[in-house]
CSV table of C-alpha atoms and ligand atoms in Angstrom, one decimal:
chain,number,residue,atom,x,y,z
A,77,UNK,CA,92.8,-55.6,-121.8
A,78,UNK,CA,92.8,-52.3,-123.8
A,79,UNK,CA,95.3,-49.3,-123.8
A,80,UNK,CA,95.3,-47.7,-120.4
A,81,UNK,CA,99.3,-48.9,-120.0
A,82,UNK,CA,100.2,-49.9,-116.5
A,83,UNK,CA,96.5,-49.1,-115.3
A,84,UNK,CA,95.3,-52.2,-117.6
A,85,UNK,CA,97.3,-54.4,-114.7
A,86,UNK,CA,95.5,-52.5,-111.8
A,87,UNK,CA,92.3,-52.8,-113.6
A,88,UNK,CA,93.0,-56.7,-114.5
A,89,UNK,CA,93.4,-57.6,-111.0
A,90,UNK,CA,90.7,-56.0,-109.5
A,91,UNK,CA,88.4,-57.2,-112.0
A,92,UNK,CA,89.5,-61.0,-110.8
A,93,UNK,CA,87.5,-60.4,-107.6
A,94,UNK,CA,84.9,-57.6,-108.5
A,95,UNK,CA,84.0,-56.6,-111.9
A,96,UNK,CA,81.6,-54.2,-110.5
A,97,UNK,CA,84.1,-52.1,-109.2
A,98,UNK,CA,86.3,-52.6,-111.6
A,99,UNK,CA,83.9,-51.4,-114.2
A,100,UNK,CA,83.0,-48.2,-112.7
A,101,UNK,CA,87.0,-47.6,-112.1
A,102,UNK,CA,87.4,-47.7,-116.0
A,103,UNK,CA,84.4,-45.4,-116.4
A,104,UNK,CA,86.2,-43.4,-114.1
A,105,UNK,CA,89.1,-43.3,-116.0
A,106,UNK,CA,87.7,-42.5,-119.0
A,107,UNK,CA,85.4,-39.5,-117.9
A,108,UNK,CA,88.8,-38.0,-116.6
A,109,UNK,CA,91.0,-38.3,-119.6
A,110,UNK,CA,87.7,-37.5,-121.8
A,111,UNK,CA,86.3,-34.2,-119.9
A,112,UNK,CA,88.2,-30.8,-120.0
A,113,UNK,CA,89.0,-30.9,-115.5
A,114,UNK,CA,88.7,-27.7,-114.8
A,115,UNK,CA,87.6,-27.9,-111.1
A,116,UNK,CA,90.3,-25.9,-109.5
A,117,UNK,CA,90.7,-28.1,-106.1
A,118,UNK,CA,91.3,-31.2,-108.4
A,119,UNK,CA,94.7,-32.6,-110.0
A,120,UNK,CA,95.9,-36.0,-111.5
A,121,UNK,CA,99.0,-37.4,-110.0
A,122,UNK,CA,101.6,-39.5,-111.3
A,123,UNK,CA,101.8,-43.2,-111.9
A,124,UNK,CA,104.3,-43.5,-109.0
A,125,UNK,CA,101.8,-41.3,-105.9
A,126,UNK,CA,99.0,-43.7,-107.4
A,127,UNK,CA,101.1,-46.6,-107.1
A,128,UNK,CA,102.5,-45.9,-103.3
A,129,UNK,CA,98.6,-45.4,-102.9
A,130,UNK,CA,97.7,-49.0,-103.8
A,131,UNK,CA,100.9,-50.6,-102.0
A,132,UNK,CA,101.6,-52.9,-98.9
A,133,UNK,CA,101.7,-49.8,-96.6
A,134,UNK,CA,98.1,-50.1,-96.2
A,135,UNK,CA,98.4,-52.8,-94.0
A,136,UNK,CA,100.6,-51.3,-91.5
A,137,UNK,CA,99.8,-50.1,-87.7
A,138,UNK,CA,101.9,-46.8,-87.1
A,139,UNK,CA,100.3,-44.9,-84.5
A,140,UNK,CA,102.7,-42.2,-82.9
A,141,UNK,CA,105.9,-40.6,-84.2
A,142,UNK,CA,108.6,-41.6,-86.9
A,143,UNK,CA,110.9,-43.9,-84.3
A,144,UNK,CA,108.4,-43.3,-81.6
A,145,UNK,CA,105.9,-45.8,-82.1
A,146,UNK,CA,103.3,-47.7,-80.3
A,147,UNK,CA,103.3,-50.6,-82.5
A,148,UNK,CA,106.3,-52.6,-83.5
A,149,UNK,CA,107.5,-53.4,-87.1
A,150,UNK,CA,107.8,-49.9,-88.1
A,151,UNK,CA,111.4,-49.7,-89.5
A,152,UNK,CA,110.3,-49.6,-92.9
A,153,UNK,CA,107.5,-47.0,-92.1
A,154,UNK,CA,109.7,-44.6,-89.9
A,155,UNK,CA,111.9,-44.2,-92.6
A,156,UNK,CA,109.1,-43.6,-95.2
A,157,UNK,CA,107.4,-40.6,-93.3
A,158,UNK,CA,110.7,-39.3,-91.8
A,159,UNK,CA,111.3,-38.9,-96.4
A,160,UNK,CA,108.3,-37.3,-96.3
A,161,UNK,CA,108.8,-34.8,-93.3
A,162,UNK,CA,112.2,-34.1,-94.7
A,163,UNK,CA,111.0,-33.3,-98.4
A,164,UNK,CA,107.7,-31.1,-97.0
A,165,UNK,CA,110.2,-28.5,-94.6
A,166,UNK,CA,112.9,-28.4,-97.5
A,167,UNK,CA,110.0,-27.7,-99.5
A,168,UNK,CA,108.4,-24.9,-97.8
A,169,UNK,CA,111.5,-23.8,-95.9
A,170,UNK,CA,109.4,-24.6,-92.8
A,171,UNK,CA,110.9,-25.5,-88.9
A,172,UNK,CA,108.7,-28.6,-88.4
A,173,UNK,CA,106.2,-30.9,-90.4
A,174,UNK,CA,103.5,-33.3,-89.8
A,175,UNK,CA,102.7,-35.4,-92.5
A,176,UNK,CA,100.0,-37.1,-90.8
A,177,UNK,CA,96.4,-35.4,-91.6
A,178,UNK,CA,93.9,-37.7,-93.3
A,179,UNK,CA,92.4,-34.4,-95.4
A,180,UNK,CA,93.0,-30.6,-95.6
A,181,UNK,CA,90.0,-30.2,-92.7
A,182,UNK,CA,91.8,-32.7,-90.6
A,183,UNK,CA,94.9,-30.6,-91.0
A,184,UNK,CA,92.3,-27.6,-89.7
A,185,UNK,CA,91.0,-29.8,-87.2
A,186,UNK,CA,94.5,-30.2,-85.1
A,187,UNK,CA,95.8,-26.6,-85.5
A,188,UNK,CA,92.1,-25.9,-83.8
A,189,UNK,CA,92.9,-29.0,-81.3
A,190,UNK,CA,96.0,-26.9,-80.2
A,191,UNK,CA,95.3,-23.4,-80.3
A,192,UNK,CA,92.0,-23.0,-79.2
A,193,UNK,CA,89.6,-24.0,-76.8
A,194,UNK,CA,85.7,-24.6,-77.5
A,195,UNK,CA,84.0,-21.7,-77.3
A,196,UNK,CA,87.3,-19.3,-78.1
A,197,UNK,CA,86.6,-17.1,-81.1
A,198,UNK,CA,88.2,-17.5,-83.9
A,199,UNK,CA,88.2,-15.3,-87.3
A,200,UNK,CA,88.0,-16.8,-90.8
A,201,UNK,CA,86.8,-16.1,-94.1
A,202,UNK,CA,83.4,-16.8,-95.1
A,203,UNK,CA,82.3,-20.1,-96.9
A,204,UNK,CA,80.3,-17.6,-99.4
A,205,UNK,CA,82.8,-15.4,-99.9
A,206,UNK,CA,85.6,-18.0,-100.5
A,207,UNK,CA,86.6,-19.4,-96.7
A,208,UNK,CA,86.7,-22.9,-97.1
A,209,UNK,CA,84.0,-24.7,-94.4
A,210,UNK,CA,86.6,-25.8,-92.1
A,211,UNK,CA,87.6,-22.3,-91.1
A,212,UNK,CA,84.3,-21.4,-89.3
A,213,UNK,CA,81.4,-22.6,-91.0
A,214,UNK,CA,77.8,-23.2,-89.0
A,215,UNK,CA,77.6,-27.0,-90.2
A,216,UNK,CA,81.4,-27.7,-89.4
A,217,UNK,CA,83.2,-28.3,-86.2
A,218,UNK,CA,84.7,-24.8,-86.4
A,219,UNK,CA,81.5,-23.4,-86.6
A,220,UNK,CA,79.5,-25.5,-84.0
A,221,UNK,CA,82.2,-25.6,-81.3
A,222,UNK,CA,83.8,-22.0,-81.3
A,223,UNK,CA,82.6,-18.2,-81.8
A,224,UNK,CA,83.3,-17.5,-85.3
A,225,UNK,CA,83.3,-14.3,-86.9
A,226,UNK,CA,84.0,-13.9,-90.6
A,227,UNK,CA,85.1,-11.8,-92.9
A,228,UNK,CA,84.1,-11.2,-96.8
A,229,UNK,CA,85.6,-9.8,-99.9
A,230,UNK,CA,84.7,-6.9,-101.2
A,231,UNK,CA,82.7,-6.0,-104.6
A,232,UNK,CA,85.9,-6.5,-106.1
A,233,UNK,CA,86.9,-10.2,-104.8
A,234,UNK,CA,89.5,-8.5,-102.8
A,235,UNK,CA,90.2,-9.3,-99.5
A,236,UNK,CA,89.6,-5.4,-97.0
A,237,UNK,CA,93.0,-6.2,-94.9
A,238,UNK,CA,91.7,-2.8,-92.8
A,239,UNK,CA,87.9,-4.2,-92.2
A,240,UNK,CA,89.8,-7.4,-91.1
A,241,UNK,CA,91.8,-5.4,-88.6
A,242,UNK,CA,88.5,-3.6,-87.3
A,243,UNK,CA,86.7,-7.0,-86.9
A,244,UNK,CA,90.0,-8.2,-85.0
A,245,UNK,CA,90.7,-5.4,-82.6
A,246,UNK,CA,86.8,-5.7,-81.7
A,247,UNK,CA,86.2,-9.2,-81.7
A,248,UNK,CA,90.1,-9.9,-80.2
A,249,UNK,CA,90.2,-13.5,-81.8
A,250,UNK,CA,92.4,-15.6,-80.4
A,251,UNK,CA,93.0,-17.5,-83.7
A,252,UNK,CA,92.5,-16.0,-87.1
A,253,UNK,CA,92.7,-17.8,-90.2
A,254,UNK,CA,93.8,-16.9,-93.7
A,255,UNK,CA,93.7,-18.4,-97.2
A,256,UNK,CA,90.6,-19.4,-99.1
A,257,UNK,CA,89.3,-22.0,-101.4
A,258,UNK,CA,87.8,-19.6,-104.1
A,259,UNK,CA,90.0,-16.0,-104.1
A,260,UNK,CA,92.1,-15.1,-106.9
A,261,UNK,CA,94.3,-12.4,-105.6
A,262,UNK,CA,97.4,-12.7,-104.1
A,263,UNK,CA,97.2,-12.4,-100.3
A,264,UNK,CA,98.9,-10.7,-98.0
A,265,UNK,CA,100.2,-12.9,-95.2
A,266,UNK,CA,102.4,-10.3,-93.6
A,267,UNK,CA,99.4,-7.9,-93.1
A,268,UNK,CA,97.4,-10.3,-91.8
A,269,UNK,CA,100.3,-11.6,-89.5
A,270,UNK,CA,100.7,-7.7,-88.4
A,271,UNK,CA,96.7,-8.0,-87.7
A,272,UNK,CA,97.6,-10.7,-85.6
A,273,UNK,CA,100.4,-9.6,-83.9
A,274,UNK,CA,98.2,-6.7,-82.6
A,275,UNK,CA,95.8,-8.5,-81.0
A,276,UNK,CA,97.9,-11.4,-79.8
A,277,UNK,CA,96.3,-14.0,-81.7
A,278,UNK,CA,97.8,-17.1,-83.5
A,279,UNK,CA,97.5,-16.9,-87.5
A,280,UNK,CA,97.0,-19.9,-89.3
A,281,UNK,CA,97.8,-19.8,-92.8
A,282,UNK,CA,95.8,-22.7,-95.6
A,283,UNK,CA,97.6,-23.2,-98.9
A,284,UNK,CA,95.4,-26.0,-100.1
A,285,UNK,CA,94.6,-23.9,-103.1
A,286,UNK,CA,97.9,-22.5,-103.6
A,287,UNK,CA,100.2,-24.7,-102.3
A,288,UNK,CA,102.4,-25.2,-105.5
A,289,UNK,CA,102.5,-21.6,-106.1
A,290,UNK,CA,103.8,-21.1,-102.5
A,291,UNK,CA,106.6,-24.1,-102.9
A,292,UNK,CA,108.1,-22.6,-106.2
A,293,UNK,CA,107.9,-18.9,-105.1
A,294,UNK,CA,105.0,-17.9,-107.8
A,295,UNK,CA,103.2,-16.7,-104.4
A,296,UNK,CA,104.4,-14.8,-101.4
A,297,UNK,CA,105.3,-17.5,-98.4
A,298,UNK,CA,102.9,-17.3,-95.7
A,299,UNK,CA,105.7,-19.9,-93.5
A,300,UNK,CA,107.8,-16.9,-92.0
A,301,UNK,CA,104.9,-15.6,-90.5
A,302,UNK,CA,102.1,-17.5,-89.8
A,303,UNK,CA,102.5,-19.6,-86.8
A,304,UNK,CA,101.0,-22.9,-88.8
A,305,UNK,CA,100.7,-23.2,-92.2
A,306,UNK,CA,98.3,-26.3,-93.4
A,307,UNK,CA,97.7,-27.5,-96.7
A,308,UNK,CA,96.1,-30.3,-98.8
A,309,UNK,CA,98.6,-32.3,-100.7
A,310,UNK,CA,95.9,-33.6,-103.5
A,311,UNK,CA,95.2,-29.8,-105.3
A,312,UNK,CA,97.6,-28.0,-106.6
A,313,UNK,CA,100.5,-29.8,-105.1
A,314,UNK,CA,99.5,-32.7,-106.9
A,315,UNK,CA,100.1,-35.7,-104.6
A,316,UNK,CA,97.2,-37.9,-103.2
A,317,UNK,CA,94.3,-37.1,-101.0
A,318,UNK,CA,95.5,-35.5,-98.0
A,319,UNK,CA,96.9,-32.9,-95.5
A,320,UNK,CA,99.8,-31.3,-94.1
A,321,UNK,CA,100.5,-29.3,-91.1
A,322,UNK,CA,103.9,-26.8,-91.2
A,323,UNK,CA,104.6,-24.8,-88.1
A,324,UNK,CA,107.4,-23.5,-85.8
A,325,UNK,CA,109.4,-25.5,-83.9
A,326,UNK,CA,108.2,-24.4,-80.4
A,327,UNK,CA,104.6,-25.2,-81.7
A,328,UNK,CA,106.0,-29.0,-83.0
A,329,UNK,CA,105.2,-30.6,-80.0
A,330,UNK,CA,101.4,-29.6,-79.4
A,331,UNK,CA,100.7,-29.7,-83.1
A,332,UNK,CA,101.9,-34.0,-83.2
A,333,UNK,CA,100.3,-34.9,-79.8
A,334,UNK,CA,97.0,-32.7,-81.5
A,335,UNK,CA,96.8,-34.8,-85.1
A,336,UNK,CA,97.6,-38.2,-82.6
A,337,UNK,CA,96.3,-38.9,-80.8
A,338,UNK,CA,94.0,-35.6,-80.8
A,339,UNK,CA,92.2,-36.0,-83.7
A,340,UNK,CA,93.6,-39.2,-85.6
A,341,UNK,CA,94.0,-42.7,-85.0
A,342,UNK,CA,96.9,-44.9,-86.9
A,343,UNK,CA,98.5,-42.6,-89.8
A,344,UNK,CA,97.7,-43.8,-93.2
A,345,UNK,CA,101.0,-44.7,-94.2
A,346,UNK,CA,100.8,-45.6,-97.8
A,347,UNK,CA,99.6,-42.0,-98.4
A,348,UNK,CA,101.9,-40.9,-96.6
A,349,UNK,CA,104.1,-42.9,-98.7
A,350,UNK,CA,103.1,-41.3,-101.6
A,351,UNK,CA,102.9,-37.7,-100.2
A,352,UNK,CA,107.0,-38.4,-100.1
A,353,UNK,CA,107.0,-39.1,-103.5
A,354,UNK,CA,104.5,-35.8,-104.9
A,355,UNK,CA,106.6,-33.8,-102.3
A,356,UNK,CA,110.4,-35.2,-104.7
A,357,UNK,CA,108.3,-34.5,-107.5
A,358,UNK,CA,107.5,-30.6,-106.3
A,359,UNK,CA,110.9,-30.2,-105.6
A,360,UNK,CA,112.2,-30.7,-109.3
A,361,UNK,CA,112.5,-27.9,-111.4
A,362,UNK,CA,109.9,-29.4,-113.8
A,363,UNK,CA,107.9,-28.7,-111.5
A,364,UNK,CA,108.1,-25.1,-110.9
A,365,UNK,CA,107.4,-24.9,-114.8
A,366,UNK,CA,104.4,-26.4,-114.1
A,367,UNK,CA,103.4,-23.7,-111.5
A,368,UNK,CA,104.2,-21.1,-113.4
A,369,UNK,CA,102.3,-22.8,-116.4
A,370,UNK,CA,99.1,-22.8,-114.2
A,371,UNK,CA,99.7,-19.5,-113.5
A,372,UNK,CA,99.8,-18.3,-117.1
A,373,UNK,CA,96.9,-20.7,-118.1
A,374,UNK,CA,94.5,-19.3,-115.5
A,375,UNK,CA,95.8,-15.9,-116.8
A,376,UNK,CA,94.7,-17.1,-121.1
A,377,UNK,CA,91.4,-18.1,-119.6
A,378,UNK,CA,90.3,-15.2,-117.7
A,379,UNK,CA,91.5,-13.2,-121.2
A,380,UNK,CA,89.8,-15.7,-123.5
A,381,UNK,CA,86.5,-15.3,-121.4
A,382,UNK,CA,86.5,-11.6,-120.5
A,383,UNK,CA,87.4,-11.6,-125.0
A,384,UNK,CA,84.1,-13.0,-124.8
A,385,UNK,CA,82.3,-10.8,-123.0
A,386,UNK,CA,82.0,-12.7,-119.8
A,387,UNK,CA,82.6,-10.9,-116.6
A,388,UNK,CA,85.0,-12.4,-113.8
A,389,UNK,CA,85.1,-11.2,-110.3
A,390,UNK,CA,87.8,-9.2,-109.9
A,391,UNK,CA,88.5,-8.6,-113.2
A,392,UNK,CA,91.1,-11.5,-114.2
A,393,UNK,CA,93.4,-13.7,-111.8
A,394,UNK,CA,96.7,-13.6,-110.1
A,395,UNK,CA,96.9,-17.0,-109.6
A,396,UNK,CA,95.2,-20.6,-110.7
A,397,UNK,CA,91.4,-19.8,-109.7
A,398,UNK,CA,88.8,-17.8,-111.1
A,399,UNK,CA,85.3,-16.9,-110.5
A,400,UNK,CA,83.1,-16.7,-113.9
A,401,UNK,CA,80.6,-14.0,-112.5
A,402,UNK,CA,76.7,-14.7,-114.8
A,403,UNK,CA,74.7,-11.8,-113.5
A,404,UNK,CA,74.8,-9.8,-116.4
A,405,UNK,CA,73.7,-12.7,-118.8
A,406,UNK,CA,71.1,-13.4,-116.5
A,407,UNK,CA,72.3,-16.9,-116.2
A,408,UNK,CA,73.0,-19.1,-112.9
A,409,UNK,CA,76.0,-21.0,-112.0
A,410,UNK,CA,73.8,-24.1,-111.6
A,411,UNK,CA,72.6,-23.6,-115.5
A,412,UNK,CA,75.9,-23.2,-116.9
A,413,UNK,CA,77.7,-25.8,-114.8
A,414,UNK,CA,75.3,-28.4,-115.7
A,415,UNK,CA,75.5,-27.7,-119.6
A,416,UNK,CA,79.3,-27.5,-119.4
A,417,UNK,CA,79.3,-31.0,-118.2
A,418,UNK,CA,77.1,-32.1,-121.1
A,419,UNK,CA,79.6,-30.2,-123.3
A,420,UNK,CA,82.7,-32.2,-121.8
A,421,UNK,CA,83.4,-29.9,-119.1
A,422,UNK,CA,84.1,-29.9,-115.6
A,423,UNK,CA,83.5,-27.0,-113.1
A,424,UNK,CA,81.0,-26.5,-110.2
A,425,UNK,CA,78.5,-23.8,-109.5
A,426,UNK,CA,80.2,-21.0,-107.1
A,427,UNK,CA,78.7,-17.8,-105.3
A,428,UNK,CA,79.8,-14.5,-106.4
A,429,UNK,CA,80.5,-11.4,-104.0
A,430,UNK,CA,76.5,-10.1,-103.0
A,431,UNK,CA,75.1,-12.8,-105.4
A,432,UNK,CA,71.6,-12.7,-105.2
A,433,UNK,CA,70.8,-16.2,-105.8
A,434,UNK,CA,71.1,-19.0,-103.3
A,435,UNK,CA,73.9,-21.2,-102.8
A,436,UNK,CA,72.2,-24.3,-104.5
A,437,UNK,CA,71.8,-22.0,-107.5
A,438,UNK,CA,74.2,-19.1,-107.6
A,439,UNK,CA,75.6,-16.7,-109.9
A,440,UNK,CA,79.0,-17.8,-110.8
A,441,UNK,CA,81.2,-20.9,-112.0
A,442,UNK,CA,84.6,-21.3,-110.6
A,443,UNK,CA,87.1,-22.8,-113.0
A,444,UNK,CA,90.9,-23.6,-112.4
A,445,UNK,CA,93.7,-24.3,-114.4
A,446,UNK,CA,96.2,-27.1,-111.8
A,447,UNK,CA,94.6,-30.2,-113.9
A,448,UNK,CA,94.4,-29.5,-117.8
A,449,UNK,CA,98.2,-27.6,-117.0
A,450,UNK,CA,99.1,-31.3,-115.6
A,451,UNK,CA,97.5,-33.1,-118.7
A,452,UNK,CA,100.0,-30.5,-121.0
A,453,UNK,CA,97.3,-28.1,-122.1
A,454,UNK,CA,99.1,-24.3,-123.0
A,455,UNK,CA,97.4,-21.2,-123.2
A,456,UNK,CA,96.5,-21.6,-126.9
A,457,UNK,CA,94.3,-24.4,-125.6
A,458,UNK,CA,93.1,-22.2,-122.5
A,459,UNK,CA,91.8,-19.7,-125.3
A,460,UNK,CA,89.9,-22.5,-127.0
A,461,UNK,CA,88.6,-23.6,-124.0
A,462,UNK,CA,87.4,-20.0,-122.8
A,463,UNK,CA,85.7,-19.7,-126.6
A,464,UNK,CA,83.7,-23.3,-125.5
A,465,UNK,CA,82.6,-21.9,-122.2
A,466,UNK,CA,81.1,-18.8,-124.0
A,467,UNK,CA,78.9,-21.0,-126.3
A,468,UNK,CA,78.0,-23.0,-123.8
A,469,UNK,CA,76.8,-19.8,-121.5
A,470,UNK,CA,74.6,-18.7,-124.3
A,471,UNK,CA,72.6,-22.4,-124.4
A,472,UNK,CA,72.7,-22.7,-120.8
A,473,UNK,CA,68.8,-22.4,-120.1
A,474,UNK,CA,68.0,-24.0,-123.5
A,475,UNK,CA,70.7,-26.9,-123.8
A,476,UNK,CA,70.6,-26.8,-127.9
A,477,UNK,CA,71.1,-30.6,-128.2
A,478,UNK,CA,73.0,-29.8,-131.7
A,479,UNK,CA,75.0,-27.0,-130.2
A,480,UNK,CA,75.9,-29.0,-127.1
A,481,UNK,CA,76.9,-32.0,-129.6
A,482,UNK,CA,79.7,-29.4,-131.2
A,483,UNK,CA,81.1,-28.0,-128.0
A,484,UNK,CA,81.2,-32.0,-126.7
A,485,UNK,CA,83.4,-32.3,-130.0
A,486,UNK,CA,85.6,-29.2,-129.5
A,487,UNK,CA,86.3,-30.5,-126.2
A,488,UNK,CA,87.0,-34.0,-126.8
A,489,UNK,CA,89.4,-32.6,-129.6
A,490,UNK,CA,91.3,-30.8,-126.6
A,491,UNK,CA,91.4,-33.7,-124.5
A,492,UNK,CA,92.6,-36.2,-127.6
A,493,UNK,CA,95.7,-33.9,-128.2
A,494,UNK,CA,96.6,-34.5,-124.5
A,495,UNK,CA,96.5,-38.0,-123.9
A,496,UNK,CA,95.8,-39.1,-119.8
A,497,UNK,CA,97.1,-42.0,-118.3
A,498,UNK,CA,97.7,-43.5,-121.4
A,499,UNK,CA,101.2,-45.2,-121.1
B,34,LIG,C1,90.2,-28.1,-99.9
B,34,LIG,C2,90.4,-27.3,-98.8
B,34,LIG,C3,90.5,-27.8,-97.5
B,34,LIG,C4,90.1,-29.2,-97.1
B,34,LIG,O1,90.6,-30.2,-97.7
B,34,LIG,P1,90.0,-31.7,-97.6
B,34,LIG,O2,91.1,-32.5,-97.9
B,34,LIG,O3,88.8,-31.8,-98.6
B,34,LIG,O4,89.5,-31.9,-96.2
B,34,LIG,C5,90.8,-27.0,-96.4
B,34,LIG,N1,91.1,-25.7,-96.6
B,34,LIG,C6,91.0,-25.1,-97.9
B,34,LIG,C7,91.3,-23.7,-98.0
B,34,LIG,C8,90.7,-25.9,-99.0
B,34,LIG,O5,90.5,-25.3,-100.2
């Protein structure tokens, strides 16, 4: 036993039947409360989502609906993910939920399952350019089964609403998708429901990045517009792995029968389960704190870095994402991510807008603020860590054992004062 709190008991019984597991799991633990998180798709939940995650749910058969069911036994189950339904409309405001998608790109997967047929085209943001790969990418299912076109951002990160309505009133999409994994402006879903409206296509709407700014009204709400809104409940909203589809009411029925049994077998109730309790969670005022703390967090870091002399895209952030942009250090993103993590930090390797390295290599590091804001850290400690980053750029071709031996220690000092998982 050591001093990991009610984890020791999780770890303790796991170890009775595989210590090899149960090894790595502790490792696990400790990189996480050790290492400065700042992958910005990445959060740590509470005791209770974990514990719904690792309950008696698992064993449970619930294909179909709340009270509509194919298997029997369900009473217990019915009730769960009719909570969870409840908790995600109140949430969002929204006419109908579906709290069934295994993933964010399952969530994807059913809006395509409904709205369009293979072959349609469909417009979505580019995978380089911040798109997630769901939303039209060559090696996904949205890319292979349907004619994609994409659009970028321009030099400045920043979304061209009037190229977007160019490319729709030539290309007359029948779908077009907004919201991004890796863009730190605002976004305008009005304009790009307007765009939609004009050429009679359906607007989908992904908030897995911002989901939490959405709920708590720190970003504009894409629900009265967009026809479905999906979302991943394990980033920003901070629940476990997994997805969520919003839409209107005369959509409700297509969307269910499209997750199951379109796309999905039996519903993993235990997350669902504890999507029920991170959605209770996101509805406390604490809560919207916490989204406005990411916000301002984000907001020290860009300042601490640009302080620096480090360029980001854009020029700053107006939400929890940023893109740290190497090209006038002459550094790659693959460098610099690589000595981070040597120095006790987390981020991966992003392109910029035009970069002119490859994807395996690129020009940036992206960096969000939704974990080390859960762990308690305030933008004094977002300075520090900006101050880090910027040694750490300056060794990242050399990898200064000494140097990288400090920063480790300024990090670890960070992640000390901010105890993880501890109690
Ligand atoms: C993360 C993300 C997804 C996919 O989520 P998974 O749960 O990894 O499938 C979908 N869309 C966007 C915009 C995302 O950022």
């Amino acid at each position: 036993m050591s001093d990991y709190g009610v984890m020791d008991m999780e770890l303790e019984i796991i170890r009775k039947t595989d210590l090899e597991v149960a090894v790595l799991i502790e490792e696990e633990l400790k990189r996480q409360q050790n290492t400065i998180e700042l992958i910005a798709s990445e959060n740590f939940t509470s005791k209770a989502v974990m514990a719904a995650c690792g309950s008696v749910l698992t064993n449970k058969y619930a294909e179909g609906k709340p009270y509509k069911r194919f298997y029997n036994g369900c009473e217990n189950v019915d009730k769960i993910e009719e909570l969870a339904q409840i908790r995600a409309k109140k949430l969002f405001g929204a006419e109908h939920a579906n709290v069934q998608p295994h993933s964010g790109a399952q969530a994807n997967m059913a809006v395509f399952m409904y709205a369009v047929k293979p072959g349609d085209t469909v417009m979505g943001m580019d995978l380089s350019n911040g798109g997630h790969l769901s939303h039209g990418s060559p090696v996904n299912f949205s890319g292979l089964y349907f004619n994609i076109v994409s659009y970028g951002v321009n030099s400045q990160g920043e979304i061209d609403y009037d190229n977007v309505r160019e490319l729709a009133l030539k290309h007359r999409p029948k779908l077009i998708i907004c919201g991004a994994s890796n863009y730190s402006k605002i976004i305008d879903f009005k304009r790009f429901k307007e765009i939609a409206d004009e050429v009679n296509a359906y607007l989908l709407a992904d908030i897995a990045h911002i989901a939490a700014l959405v709920a708590t009204g720190y970003h504009p709400s894409p629900v009265p517009y967009a026809d479905f809104v999906t979302t991943t409940t394990h980033k920003t909203l901070r629940g476990p792995r997994g997805g969520i589809i919003l839409c209107k009411e005369k959509h409700a029925l297509g969307i269910d029968k499209a997750v199951f049994p379109g796309v999905q077998g039996g519903p993993l109730e235990h997350i669902i389960a504890a999507k029920a309790i991170a959605l209770k969670e996101a509805l406390s005022p604490e809560f919207k704190q916490y989204a406005n703390q990411i916000i301002l967090n984000a907001k020290a870091l860009a300042g601490s870095l640009i302080n620096e002399g480090l360029d980001i895209v854009g020029g700053g952030t107006e939400n929890h994402v940023m893109t740290l942009d190497l090209r006038k250090q002459n550094k790659t993103g693959k460098d610099v991510a690589n000595v981070l993590e040597l120095a006790g930090i987390t981020a991966n390797k992003n392109t910029v807008p035009n970069d002119p390295q490859s994807p395996f290599v690129t020009s940036g590091v992206r960096l969000g603020s939704p974990a080390v804001t859960t762990r308690g850290f305030k933008e004094i400690d977002m300075i520090e860590t900006g101050k880090i980053i910027a040694e750490a750029v300056k060794i990242s071709d050399t990898k200064e054992p000494a140097i990288v031996k400090e920063l480790r220690k300024r990090s670890l000092e960070l992640c000390k004062k901010y105890p993880l998982y501890t109690d």
